[in-house]
Amino acid sequence: MLRVGINGFGTIGKRVADAVRAQPDMRVAGVAKRSPNYEAEVALDRGYALYSAADDGATPFEDAGLPVEGGVHDLVVESDIVVDATPSGVGAQNKGIYEAHDTPAIFQGGEDADVAEVSFNARANYDDAIGADFVRVVSCNTTGLSRLLAPLKENYGVENVRVTLVRRGGDPSDTGRGPINDTLPDPIAIPSHHGPDVQTVFPDVRITTMGLKVPSTLMHTHSLNVTLESEPDVDEVRDLFADESRLFLLPERLGIDGAGKLKEYTSDAGRPRGDVWENCIWDESLTMDGADLYLFQAIHQEADVVPENVDAVRAIADAATKEESVERTNEALGVGSGLTDHAVDHADPISDAASDD
Amino acid sequence: MLRVGINGFGTIGKRVADAVRAQPDMRVAGVAKRSPNYEAEVALDRGYALYSAADDGATPFEDAGLPVEGGVHDLVVESDIVVDATPSGVGAQNKGIYEAHDTPAIFQGGEDADVAEVSFNARANYDDAIGADFVRVVSCNTTGLSRLLAPLKENYGVENVRVTLVRRGGDPSDTGRGPINDTLPDPIAIPSHHGPDVQTVFPDVRITTMGLKVPSTLMHTHSLNVTLESEPDVDEVRDLFADESRLFLLPERLGIDGAGKLKEYTSDAGRPRGDVWENCIWDESLTMDGADLYLFQAIHQEADVVPENVDAVRAIADAATKEESVERTNEALGVGSGLTDHAVDHADPISDAASDD
């Protein structure tokens, strides 16, 4: 049973903790937080051992009457592997702590690529992370692009990729972010960082990404063109995607026109937090024009990296092959559930708590 | 002095009326409206002769105490040319009225292309409209794309065009439209109608357009890739665009990150309604990658077709060459004013009313 510590219990950390808890071969060693806010209450409600990452130690938590087990060093001691889900840039600062304890760690995509030996996407390069000390799970957008490009690259070859990322302005809880009533090229300069980030996974792929921010919070939407090295029929591409466990082709009959109905659907299906772990590709948008593939896909920025973090834990521990890990993660979380014609029952990662945490 | 009747006095009609009034060689014969709402008050305040387009004639206007000169037929009799700025689909229904009076008419881009002999953009095909009976000024997005593609086509050749149109959900006054907090592929199927519409202006251009709607009202934003037939340096392309009177390269130093600041700028400059008649291309976004040009541009959906309607009037009347008309329209409206390093004075299309209307 792998003991996984979670440093940072915000948007990603709390989801990774619940996902780890749902796995048959892992347990949550504890979670570290900086402030005793509502998410600290959630951690304690879930039964996670709470550690303080505050500069002044346990004080803010004690003042709030919340019990903590110690500091980040104490959490690392209790962990076989740490998932660092702290804000962008903080992960790199934490690296020395993990090195001091000789404990492998997983960073998030907000860190620079050189924080780790491997920029990781389970579908694309699981094996590169086997036995690594430091792995970086690429960002939500890069994860979404990597999952899509891997099968295209393997089957048809990829000559050029052009993506416009229509990005949500902030997460639903980011009350201080914008824009309001505007569409902002962001960055104005081209390419955005996403293209070079995809190249940390696929160094030889030619890709240009253009980012914009809009006044929505639910998901990113990608407008995507891939010039392939061959000219498959659109139905071949459809079948190829249908075989991928973390790509979901949204059938027209569902009547899902955007992120709102999509999250309504996954919430109705009983998924924790309504999370959408899969790339959601609008089936109707799939278009081939010569060697040019066009499509729209929605990416849930809070959720799609969660199963990737779980797989990264197994890769580092060399605890499963790629296929075993992906299948185990999917099964335990319910990836694909509520997104198929006949939804099947899966473990509930919240209520079916593992007995040992 | 060309007598121009305006049928429809909404977003486009009221702007075209003011733009016609500002021209030295035209006057507003009158404007027709369906309902006695706030825009009818604006028409009367401007001194425009008001005609009723209501099904029950002058009654709704008389009930509201607003004086009308007659119906649409009466307006057509008073006009040498009519600009039909009624809602999409209504223009085609009105065509019989113009035919009955043997009066040439200009339709808007919401009508099907076959409503007219020519789908018009002044920069691209002014001469095709000379002496025509029916001309269709293409939509705001198609206008923005045509202005950009014309010089590229002439100078470098265009092999393929790929555009993602991040469309405002509705105009600021469209209080019943959405989306709220969502990004909707619209249409989900690819291409959107914009690509085929561009082909009504450039039949031989290969183009794929993908549309999305977002919760903003101020402008459309285009994420654009043009594969050229040659490989100019990016500074050559910059110089080419700088020579175009209806393309404005937004310099980085202005600090304009989106449509909000852009409209603030044109409003500060004293433009009527803060209108942005030009394509606004972010200079910083101009990028060449081999033969691939990438850029972002903002398109003010309420305004960019306004100078095109004015030019279409002169083309139909064979009253000026393309160069003369474009220069006269620009000068009278102030196209380029407030968008250059040293703004120059131009006629104010609102307060400098022509003496004869």
XYZ file of C-alpha atoms in Angstrom:
714
model
C 0.000 0.000 0.000
C 1.714 3.166 -1.224
C 1.635 6.043 1.253
C 0.985 9.245 -0.715
C 1.375 12.669 0.896
C -0.381 15.628 -0.679
C 1.329 18.982 -0.212
C -1.234 21.656 -1.100
C -4.954 21.069 -0.713
C -6.500 23.476 -3.200
C -8.228 22.819 -6.510
C -5.872 20.014 -7.591
C -4.614 18.738 -4.242
C -8.010 17.975 -2.781
C -9.038 16.116 -5.920
C -5.801 14.124 -6.040
C -6.258 13.207 -2.359
C -9.758 11.865 -3.007
C -8.527 10.025 -6.108
C -5.631 8.438 -4.201
C -8.023 7.406 -1.449
C -10.187 5.628 -4.012
C -7.283 3.481 -5.274
C -6.936 -0.098 -3.978
C -3.142 0.136 -3.775
C -2.642 3.566 -2.191
C -3.548 5.503 0.898
C -3.413 9.198 1.778
C -0.553 9.695 4.248
C -1.824 13.182 4.984
C -2.370 16.575 3.441
C -0.529 19.845 4.041
C -2.142 23.275 3.816
C -1.048 26.859 4.432
C -4.253 28.296 5.831
C -7.117 27.066 8.007
C -9.808 27.951 5.458
C -12.864 26.002 4.295
C -10.713 23.467 2.495
C -8.952 22.619 5.786
C -12.380 21.778 7.171
C -12.993 19.575 4.144
C -9.693 17.744 4.745
C -10.615 17.008 8.356
C -14.161 16.004 7.404
C -12.665 13.503 4.955
C -10.503 12.119 7.759
C -7.195 13.159 6.240
C -4.314 13.794 8.628
C -3.708 17.544 8.380
C -0.248 19.119 8.341
C 0.555 22.807 8.470
C 2.503 24.441 5.637
C 2.132 27.873 7.240
C 5.317 29.884 7.791
C 4.515 30.138 11.484
C 3.892 26.433 11.905
C 0.765 25.102 13.535
C -0.262 28.450 15.053
C -2.936 29.546 12.543
C -4.545 26.117 12.715
C -4.402 25.983 16.527
C -5.906 29.475 16.652
C -8.747 28.174 14.489
C -9.117 25.098 16.695
C -8.074 22.694 13.922
C -5.849 19.744 14.906
C -2.630 19.323 12.895
C -0.137 16.473 12.961
C 2.947 18.565 12.267
C 4.636 20.422 9.432
C 5.496 19.579 5.820
C 8.708 17.770 6.882
C 6.637 15.512 9.126
C 4.268 14.754 6.247
C 7.166 13.874 3.945
C 8.502 11.434 6.568
C 5.124 9.663 6.567
C 5.033 9.440 2.744
C 6.537 7.102 0.166
C 5.783 9.668 -2.539
C 4.598 13.260 -2.306
C 2.249 14.938 -4.761
C 3.085 18.624 -4.675
C -0.074 20.532 -5.588
C 1.032 23.910 -4.288
C 0.604 27.068 -6.406
C 2.811 27.581 -9.469
C 6.404 28.282 -8.485
C 6.011 27.067 -4.909
C 6.602 23.481 -5.978
C 10.128 24.286 -7.149
C 10.803 25.949 -3.792
C 9.642 22.786 -2.026
C 11.917 20.482 -4.011
C 14.732 20.766 -1.446
C 12.454 19.343 1.254
C 11.767 16.215 -0.798
C 15.445 15.870 -1.690
C 16.429 16.187 1.986
C 14.197 13.223 2.809
C 15.128 11.312 -0.357
C 11.415 11.114 -1.161
C 10.215 11.128 -4.764
C 7.772 13.865 -5.683
C 5.298 14.768 -8.385
C 4.972 18.413 -9.407
C 2.189 20.096 -11.342
C 2.293 21.771 -14.749
C 2.599 25.268 -13.300
C 6.251 24.503 -12.503
C 8.942 24.911 -15.118
C 9.760 21.696 -16.935
C 13.280 21.567 -15.502
C 11.922 20.972 -11.996
C 11.682 17.273 -12.885
C 13.319 14.592 -14.997
C 10.106 13.857 -16.887
C 7.144 15.937 -18.080
C 4.479 13.274 -17.769
C 1.303 12.215 -19.505
C 0.207 8.634 -18.848
C -0.973 8.011 -22.406
C 2.122 9.517 -24.003
C 5.133 8.599 -21.900
C 4.283 6.593 -18.754
C 7.385 4.444 -19.048
C 9.713 7.467 -18.937
C 8.629 8.080 -15.341
C 9.255 4.548 -14.058
C 11.631 4.821 -11.141
C 12.105 8.582 -11.518
C 12.681 10.773 -8.463
C 10.891 13.838 -9.775
C 8.050 13.891 -12.274
C 6.013 16.845 -13.512
C 2.429 16.151 -14.559
C 1.851 18.606 -17.402
C -0.893 21.210 -17.125
C -4.558 20.614 -17.888
C -4.298 21.998 -21.420
C -1.086 20.154 -22.212
C -2.603 16.964 -20.799
C -5.622 17.422 -23.056
C -3.441 18.000 -26.097
C -1.066 15.120 -25.304
C -3.878 12.593 -24.950
C -5.185 13.610 -28.345
C -1.872 13.796 -30.166
C -0.500 10.461 -28.934
C -2.868 8.237 -30.949
C -2.763 10.555 -33.970
C 1.021 10.515 -33.941
C 1.176 6.736 -33.599
C -1.355 6.045 -36.346
C -1.038 8.797 -38.927
C 1.990 10.929 -38.103
C 1.598 14.595 -37.216
C 3.007 17.295 -39.501
C 1.722 20.453 -37.818
C -0.618 21.342 -34.956
C -2.462 24.648 -34.591
C -4.575 25.229 -31.516
C -6.595 28.175 -30.285
C -7.161 27.758 -26.554
C -10.246 29.630 -25.398
C -9.389 29.600 -21.726
C -11.724 30.075 -18.781
C -10.762 33.290 -16.984
C -10.429 31.536 -13.631
C -11.778 28.578 -11.702
C -15.246 28.959 -10.154
C -13.669 29.729 -6.775
C -11.240 32.346 -8.169
C -13.431 35.293 -7.266
C -10.684 37.825 -7.899
C -10.021 36.951 -11.521
C -11.400 38.212 -14.812
C -12.085 39.195 -17.466
C -15.664 40.412 -17.197
C -17.335 40.918 -20.586
C -14.178 40.797 -22.653
C -12.106 38.443 -24.773
C -8.393 38.860 -24.151
C -5.646 37.421 -26.297
C -3.451 36.028 -23.513
C -0.638 36.151 -24.138
C -0.918 38.541 -27.084
C 2.397 37.226 -28.380
C 2.305 33.926 -30.272
C 2.874 31.135 -29.379
C 1.391 30.795 -25.920
C 3.418 28.612 -23.526
C 1.210 25.607 -24.292
C 2.934 24.713 -27.563
C 6.437 24.564 -26.061
C 4.923 22.690 -23.108
C 3.483 20.025 -25.425
C 7.017 19.723 -26.815
C 8.244 18.685 -23.365
C 6.125 15.561 -23.965
C 6.582 15.287 -27.758
C 9.878 17.046 -28.535
C 9.569 16.579 -32.288
C 6.006 17.830 -32.788
C 5.556 21.096 -34.689
C 2.852 23.039 -32.862
C 1.627 26.634 -32.601
C -0.754 27.590 -29.806
C -2.722 30.806 -29.391
C -4.406 31.554 -26.060
C -7.344 33.779 -25.160
C -9.138 34.358 -21.870
C -12.894 34.755 -21.688
C -15.457 35.418 -18.930
C -16.248 31.807 -18.120
C -15.079 29.576 -15.297
C -16.169 26.040 -16.097
C -13.756 24.660 -18.696
C -11.242 25.458 -21.385
C -12.323 24.939 -24.994
C -9.823 24.044 -27.699
C -10.314 24.823 -31.356
C -7.895 22.429 -32.957
C -6.317 21.734 -36.333
C -3.873 18.875 -36.857
C -2.240 18.445 -40.236
C -1.583 14.714 -40.427
C 1.063 12.920 -42.472
C -1.627 10.779 -44.075
C -5.278 11.283 -44.993
C -7.516 8.982 -42.958
C -11.264 9.048 -43.374
C -13.013 10.970 -40.589
C -14.678 7.753 -39.393
C -11.270 6.155 -38.927
C -10.274 9.033 -36.698
C -13.576 8.732 -34.836
C -12.938 5.037 -34.213
C -9.385 5.754 -33.113
C -10.581 8.264 -30.522
C -13.407 6.003 -29.373
C -10.800 3.427 -28.352
C -9.037 5.875 -26.041
C -10.217 5.594 -22.434
C -9.619 9.247 -21.597
C -11.117 10.741 -24.737
C -14.876 11.003 -24.810
C -16.728 11.703 -28.032
C -19.800 13.724 -27.115
C -22.620 12.363 -29.283
C -24.914 14.956 -30.841
C -27.998 13.318 -29.294
C -26.913 14.367 -25.777
C -27.565 17.985 -26.712
C -24.495 19.204 -24.862
C -23.623 22.601 -26.322
C -20.960 23.722 -23.849
C -19.309 23.255 -20.480
C -22.448 24.093 -18.510
C -24.508 21.145 -19.755
C -21.426 18.920 -19.696
C -20.829 19.554 -15.999
C -24.561 19.242 -15.349
C -24.379 15.805 -16.965
C -21.422 14.593 -14.906
C -22.975 16.070 -11.759
C -26.256 14.283 -12.479
C -24.218 11.108 -12.970
C -22.988 11.494 -9.398
C -19.368 12.212 -10.107
C -17.470 13.871 -7.252
C -17.624 17.643 -7.767
C -19.087 16.917 -11.231
C -15.519 16.347 -12.394
C -14.801 15.664 -16.054
C -11.563 13.682 -16.207
C -11.745 13.028 -19.947
C -11.115 15.256 -22.943
C -14.626 15.864 -24.278
C -14.569 16.044 -28.069
C -17.705 17.140 -29.878
C -18.342 14.256 -32.262
C -20.198 16.551 -34.651
C -17.126 18.786 -34.922
C -14.810 16.039 -36.208
C -13.879 17.119 -39.724
C -11.220 16.034 -42.216
C -10.201 18.314 -45.102
C -7.468 16.511 -46.987
C -4.824 15.812 -44.350
C -6.256 18.459 -42.031
C -8.207 17.324 -38.979
C -10.402 19.903 -37.217
C -12.291 19.521 -33.931
C -13.489 21.207 -30.749
C -12.756 19.745 -27.326
C -13.559 20.815 -23.766
C -10.987 20.402 -21.004
C -11.962 20.521 -17.342
C -9.022 22.411 -15.886
C -9.727 21.251 -12.329
C -9.964 17.571 -13.116
C -8.179 16.154 -16.153
C -4.756 15.978 -14.486
C -6.127 14.053 -11.480
C -5.942 10.528 -12.967
C -2.540 11.470 -14.431
C -1.206 12.233 -10.941
C -2.421 8.840 -9.745
C -0.689 7.100 -12.643
C 2.480 9.082 -12.003
C 2.555 7.710 -8.451
C 2.503 4.130 -9.784
C 5.097 4.884 -12.457
C 7.532 6.345 -9.922
C 6.977 3.359 -7.609
C 7.198 0.978 -10.579
C 4.030 -0.526 -9.116
C 2.227 -1.297 -12.363
C 2.602 -1.243 -16.124
C 1.100 1.654 -18.015
C -1.934 -0.374 -19.075
C -2.487 -1.783 -15.559
C -2.194 1.627 -13.946
C -4.487 3.447 -16.354
C -7.104 0.719 -16.087
C -6.875 0.646 -12.281
C -7.115 4.423 -12.015
C -10.029 4.593 -14.425
C -11.890 1.804 -12.659
C -11.400 3.234 -9.175
C -12.373 6.782 -10.162
C -15.057 5.949 -12.668
C -13.393 7.497 -15.717
C -15.856 6.958 -18.554
C -18.806 6.476 -16.187
C -21.824 8.607 -16.916
C -20.263 9.400 -20.252
C -21.302 6.274 -22.092
C -24.569 4.944 -23.426
C -25.002 2.675 -20.440
C -23.265 3.976 -17.381
C -21.825 1.302 -15.111
C -21.270 1.404 -11.377
C -17.880 2.386 -10.100
C -16.402 2.961 -6.713
C -17.346 6.339 -5.293
C -14.075 8.051 -4.451
C -15.656 10.094 -1.675
C -17.976 7.786 0.217
C -16.102 4.524 -0.377
C -13.199 5.550 1.795
C -10.302 3.145 1.993
C -10.317 1.627 5.472
C -6.822 2.682 6.376
C -6.902 6.488 6.216
C -26.357 64.681 -53.807
C -27.388 61.041 -53.481
C -30.610 60.497 -51.545
C -30.110 57.425 -49.341
C -33.040 55.808 -47.559
C -32.343 53.579 -44.553
C -34.836 50.780 -43.969
C -34.257 49.517 -40.447
C -32.855 51.736 -37.718
C -31.251 49.315 -35.288
C -27.589 48.613 -34.570
C -26.435 48.933 -38.184
C -29.125 51.204 -39.633
C -28.637 54.028 -37.190
C -24.885 53.971 -37.715
C -25.215 53.889 -41.499
C -27.637 56.835 -41.317
C -25.152 58.897 -39.316
C -22.320 57.870 -41.648
C -24.329 58.819 -44.754
C -25.207 62.155 -43.168
C -21.483 62.851 -42.651
C -20.686 62.367 -46.368
C -20.344 65.444 -48.571
C -22.099 63.779 -51.504
C -25.054 62.077 -49.788
C -28.023 62.893 -47.650
C -30.391 60.768 -45.569
C -33.734 60.607 -47.385
C -35.334 59.156 -44.296
C -35.318 56.139 -42.032
C -37.935 53.424 -41.592
C -38.584 51.586 -38.322
C -41.043 48.977 -37.099
C -41.549 50.174 -33.530
C -41.667 53.509 -31.724
C -38.914 52.597 -29.264
C -35.929 54.590 -28.007
C -34.216 54.397 -31.374
C -37.222 56.124 -32.999
C -36.644 58.986 -30.552
C -32.985 59.035 -31.612
C -33.983 59.229 -35.296
C -36.246 62.207 -34.636
C -33.657 63.896 -32.414
C -31.180 63.588 -35.300
C -33.719 65.249 -37.596
C -34.226 62.204 -39.821
C -37.574 61.899 -41.585
C -39.213 58.877 -39.947
C -41.250 56.284 -41.860
C -43.222 53.431 -40.361
C -42.383 49.847 -41.265
C -45.005 48.525 -38.845
C -47.575 46.060 -40.202
C -50.376 48.363 -39.093
C -48.875 51.463 -40.685
C -48.415 54.681 -38.770
C -50.686 53.658 -35.858
C -48.038 52.590 -33.293
C -46.074 55.766 -33.935
C -49.161 57.995 -33.784
C -50.183 56.277 -30.541
C -46.752 57.167 -29.179
C -47.071 60.731 -30.441
C -44.202 60.366 -32.920
C -44.637 62.032 -36.349
C -44.074 59.774 -39.379
C -43.887 60.731 -43.050
C -45.417 57.557 -44.434
C -44.575 53.891 -44.979
C -41.629 52.042 -46.483
C -42.971 52.514 -50.024
C -43.003 56.260 -49.441
C -39.403 56.170 -48.214
C -38.308 54.203 -51.285
C -39.921 56.829 -53.547
C -37.844 59.510 -51.819
C -34.581 57.515 -52.211
C -32.088 57.027 -55.023
C -30.698 54.025 -53.171
C -31.963 52.163 -50.112
C -29.759 50.593 -47.447
C -31.738 47.709 -46.006
C -30.587 47.220 -42.420
C -33.516 45.138 -41.247
C -32.976 41.902 -39.281
C -31.565 38.826 -41.052
C -34.078 37.356 -43.475
C -36.322 40.431 -43.540
C -34.142 42.075 -46.186
C -34.917 39.325 -48.683
C -38.632 39.794 -47.968
C -38.261 43.512 -48.697
C -36.546 42.992 -52.047
C -39.853 43.071 -53.938
C -40.542 46.590 -52.670
C -37.255 47.873 -54.094
C -37.846 46.025 -57.364
C -41.353 47.497 -57.637
C -39.867 50.978 -57.466
C -36.834 50.085 -59.608
C -34.653 51.376 -56.794
C -31.261 49.802 -56.119
C -30.724 48.425 -52.629
C -27.943 47.311 -50.346
C -28.548 44.322 -48.089
C -26.595 43.241 -45.022
C -24.574 40.076 -44.450
C -27.370 38.342 -42.558
C -29.132 37.744 -45.885
C -28.239 34.810 -48.094
C -25.688 35.649 -50.750
C -28.192 35.059 -53.556
C -30.264 38.062 -52.477
C -27.864 40.232 -54.490
C -25.629 40.187 -57.562
C -22.517 40.995 -55.537
C -21.263 40.140 -52.044
C -19.332 43.312 -51.377
C -16.224 44.411 -49.568
C -14.792 47.766 -50.664
C -11.174 46.655 -50.398
C -11.723 43.368 -52.182
C -14.226 43.924 -54.993
C -15.590 47.493 -55.163
C -15.660 47.472 -58.934
C -17.957 44.441 -59.089
C -20.708 46.551 -57.528
C -20.505 49.469 -59.958
C -23.926 49.948 -61.460
C -25.408 46.897 -59.725
C -29.055 46.876 -58.651
C -28.607 44.752 -55.555
C -25.482 44.504 -53.440
C -24.938 42.624 -50.196
C -22.374 44.041 -47.774
C -20.889 40.949 -46.163
C -21.151 40.477 -42.391
C -18.844 42.023 -39.841
C -16.655 38.922 -39.560
C -16.479 38.368 -43.311
C -15.672 42.055 -43.774
C -12.847 41.737 -41.264
C -11.474 38.647 -42.982
C -11.817 40.085 -46.499
C -9.922 43.265 -45.627
C -7.089 41.176 -44.286
C -6.984 38.569 -47.032
C -7.085 41.025 -49.969
C -3.574 42.441 -49.491
C -2.147 39.039 -48.507
C -3.627 37.457 -51.618
C -2.345 40.214 -53.887
C 1.170 40.206 -52.457
C 1.957 36.673 -51.362
C -0.817 34.365 -52.518
C -2.949 32.476 -50.029
C -2.792 28.687 -49.815
C -5.017 27.999 -46.818
C -6.802 30.019 -44.151
C -7.798 28.725 -40.719
C -9.718 30.987 -38.385
C -11.199 30.507 -34.950
C -13.825 33.183 -34.389
C -14.360 33.865 -30.702
C -17.674 35.628 -31.098
C -19.367 38.009 -28.671
C -22.569 36.384 -27.417
C -24.677 39.382 -28.410
C -24.454 43.133 -28.834
C -24.520 45.245 -25.652
C -28.221 45.972 -26.181
C -29.161 42.317 -26.794
C -30.296 41.714 -23.237
C -31.958 38.407 -24.074
C -28.891 36.648 -25.438
C -26.194 34.473 -23.903
C -24.206 32.550 -23.015
C -23.547 33.395 -19.378
C -20.350 31.811 -18.035
C -19.848 29.356 -20.854
C -17.915 28.892 -24.084
C -20.057 27.358 -26.802
C -18.765 25.944 -30.062
C -21.309 27.575 -32.398
C -21.946 25.930 -34.679
C -20.466 22.689 -33.336
C -20.148 21.438 -36.906
C -17.150 22.687 -38.885
C -16.913 24.916 -40.866
C -19.012 27.769 -39.549
C -20.813 29.793 -42.229
C -18.025 32.393 -42.235
C -15.654 30.399 -44.436
C -18.196 29.865 -47.237
C -19.203 33.502 -46.818
C -15.614 34.644 -47.386
C -15.744 32.543 -50.546
C -18.590 34.718 -51.843
C -15.925 37.461 -51.960
C -12.898 35.282 -52.845
C -14.315 32.184 -54.583
C -10.928 30.509 -54.934
C -9.666 30.880 -51.356
C -9.341 27.699 -49.290
C -10.601 28.557 -45.813
C -11.878 26.727 -42.726
C -13.621 28.688 -39.997
C -14.570 27.534 -36.500
C -16.926 29.637 -34.420
C -17.480 29.864 -30.673
C -19.692 32.131 -28.589
C -18.554 33.572 -25.276
C -20.071 35.786 -22.570
C -18.875 39.110 -23.926
C -20.675 41.780 -25.904
C -18.087 44.260 -27.105
C -16.314 42.692 -30.102
C -15.450 39.516 -31.928
C -11.875 38.261 -31.673
C -10.264 36.266 -34.462
C -7.421 33.814 -33.943
C -6.046 33.537 -37.440
C -3.619 31.406 -39.416
C -2.925 32.040 -43.093
C -0.620 29.705 -44.981
C 0.866 31.921 -47.671
C 2.271 30.855 -51.029
C 5.542 32.594 -50.219
C 7.517 33.287 -47.047
C 7.717 37.022 -46.350
C 9.509 38.349 -43.310
C 7.097 39.346 -40.542
C 8.143 42.985 -40.926
C 7.118 42.916 -44.574
C 3.663 41.754 -43.529
C 3.577 44.447 -40.851
C 4.400 47.122 -43.445
C 1.813 45.725 -45.817
C -0.906 45.964 -43.168
C 0.235 49.422 -42.057
C -0.516 50.680 -45.578
C -4.133 49.555 -45.396
C -6.484 52.312 -44.270
C -8.978 49.995 -42.582
C -6.473 47.795 -40.789
C -5.038 49.177 -37.590
C -1.988 47.645 -35.970
C -2.403 48.090 -32.230
C 1.055 48.990 -30.919
C 2.115 47.284 -27.703
C 2.777 50.640 -25.994
C -0.972 51.459 -25.950
C -1.504 48.692 -23.422
C -4.742 47.576 -25.066
C -5.361 43.991 -23.954
C -8.889 43.489 -25.257
C -12.075 45.041 -26.569
C -12.805 46.934 -23.361
C -9.720 49.149 -23.493
C -10.018 49.428 -27.265
C -13.545 50.842 -27.045
C -12.482 53.047 -24.141
C -9.762 54.438 -26.403
C -12.078 55.199 -29.339
C -14.654 56.630 -26.936
C -12.013 58.860 -25.359
C -11.056 59.927 -28.888
C -14.608 61.192 -29.345
C -15.767 58.712 -31.931
C -19.554 58.402 -32.279
C -20.682 55.527 -30.019
C -16.976 54.686 -29.565
C -17.176 52.864 -32.885
C -14.197 50.924 -34.198
C -14.497 50.825 -37.982
C -11.099 49.220 -38.544
C -9.862 45.682 -38.025
C -7.651 45.993 -34.956
C -4.671 43.670 -35.240
C -2.439 43.229 -32.214
C 0.984 44.123 -33.574
C 2.671 41.955 -30.967
C 0.746 38.925 -32.191
C 2.045 39.094 -35.772
C 4.085 35.924 -36.225
C 5.544 34.112 -39.216
C 6.505 30.433 -39.002
C 7.766 29.424 -42.437
C 4.880 30.294 -44.765
C 2.412 30.393 -41.851
C 1.174 33.771 -40.649
C -0.513 33.933 -37.226
C -2.281 36.896 -35.613
C -5.130 38.057 -33.381
C -7.575 40.735 -34.510
C -10.616 42.377 -32.933
C -13.686 43.144 -35.012
C -16.345 45.578 -33.817
C -19.494 43.855 -35.006
C -21.615 46.997 -34.768
C -19.296 49.221 -36.767
C -16.920 47.692 -39.297
C -19.545 47.296 -42.038
C -20.628 50.947 -41.764
C -17.980 52.464 -44.078
C -18.523 49.512 -46.422
C -22.223 50.409 -46.756
C -21.268 53.985 -47.628
C -18.826 52.785 -50.282
C -21.449 50.397 -51.653
C -23.781 53.375 -52.207
C -21.145 55.122 -54.342
C -20.307 51.946 -56.234
C -23.960 51.328 -57.154
C -24.325 54.966 -58.226
C -20.986 54.834 -60.046
C -20.289 58.075 -58.208
C -16.598 57.536 -57.460
C -13.718 55.185 -58.079
C -12.828 52.718 -55.350
C -9.910 54.846 -54.156
C -11.949 58.064 -54.194
C -14.831 56.498 -52.330
C -12.761 54.834 -49.647
C -10.785 58.017 -49.042
C -13.933 60.156 -48.937
C -15.680 57.770 -46.539
C -12.645 57.526 -44.288
C -12.140 61.278 -44.230
C -15.776 62.075 -43.495
C -16.130 59.448 -40.760
C -12.688 59.740 -39.283
C -11.520 56.200 -39.997
C -8.010 56.015 -38.564
C -8.576 58.972 -36.230
C -7.773 58.355 -32.615
C -5.956 55.223 -33.714
C -2.720 56.788 -34.851
C 0.207 58.345 -33.055
C -1.056 61.843 -33.765
C -4.785 61.937 -34.168
C -6.009 64.480 -36.681
C -9.301 66.329 -36.770
C -12.117 64.911 -38.816
C -15.704 65.847 -39.373
C -17.917 64.713 -36.538
C -20.612 62.588 -38.136
C -23.100 63.444 -35.412
C -22.771 67.156 -34.709
C -21.653 68.242 -38.183
C -24.987 67.469 -39.740
C -25.288 68.045 -43.451
C -27.454 71.099 -43.981
C -29.987 69.397 -46.156
C -31.447 66.682 -43.949
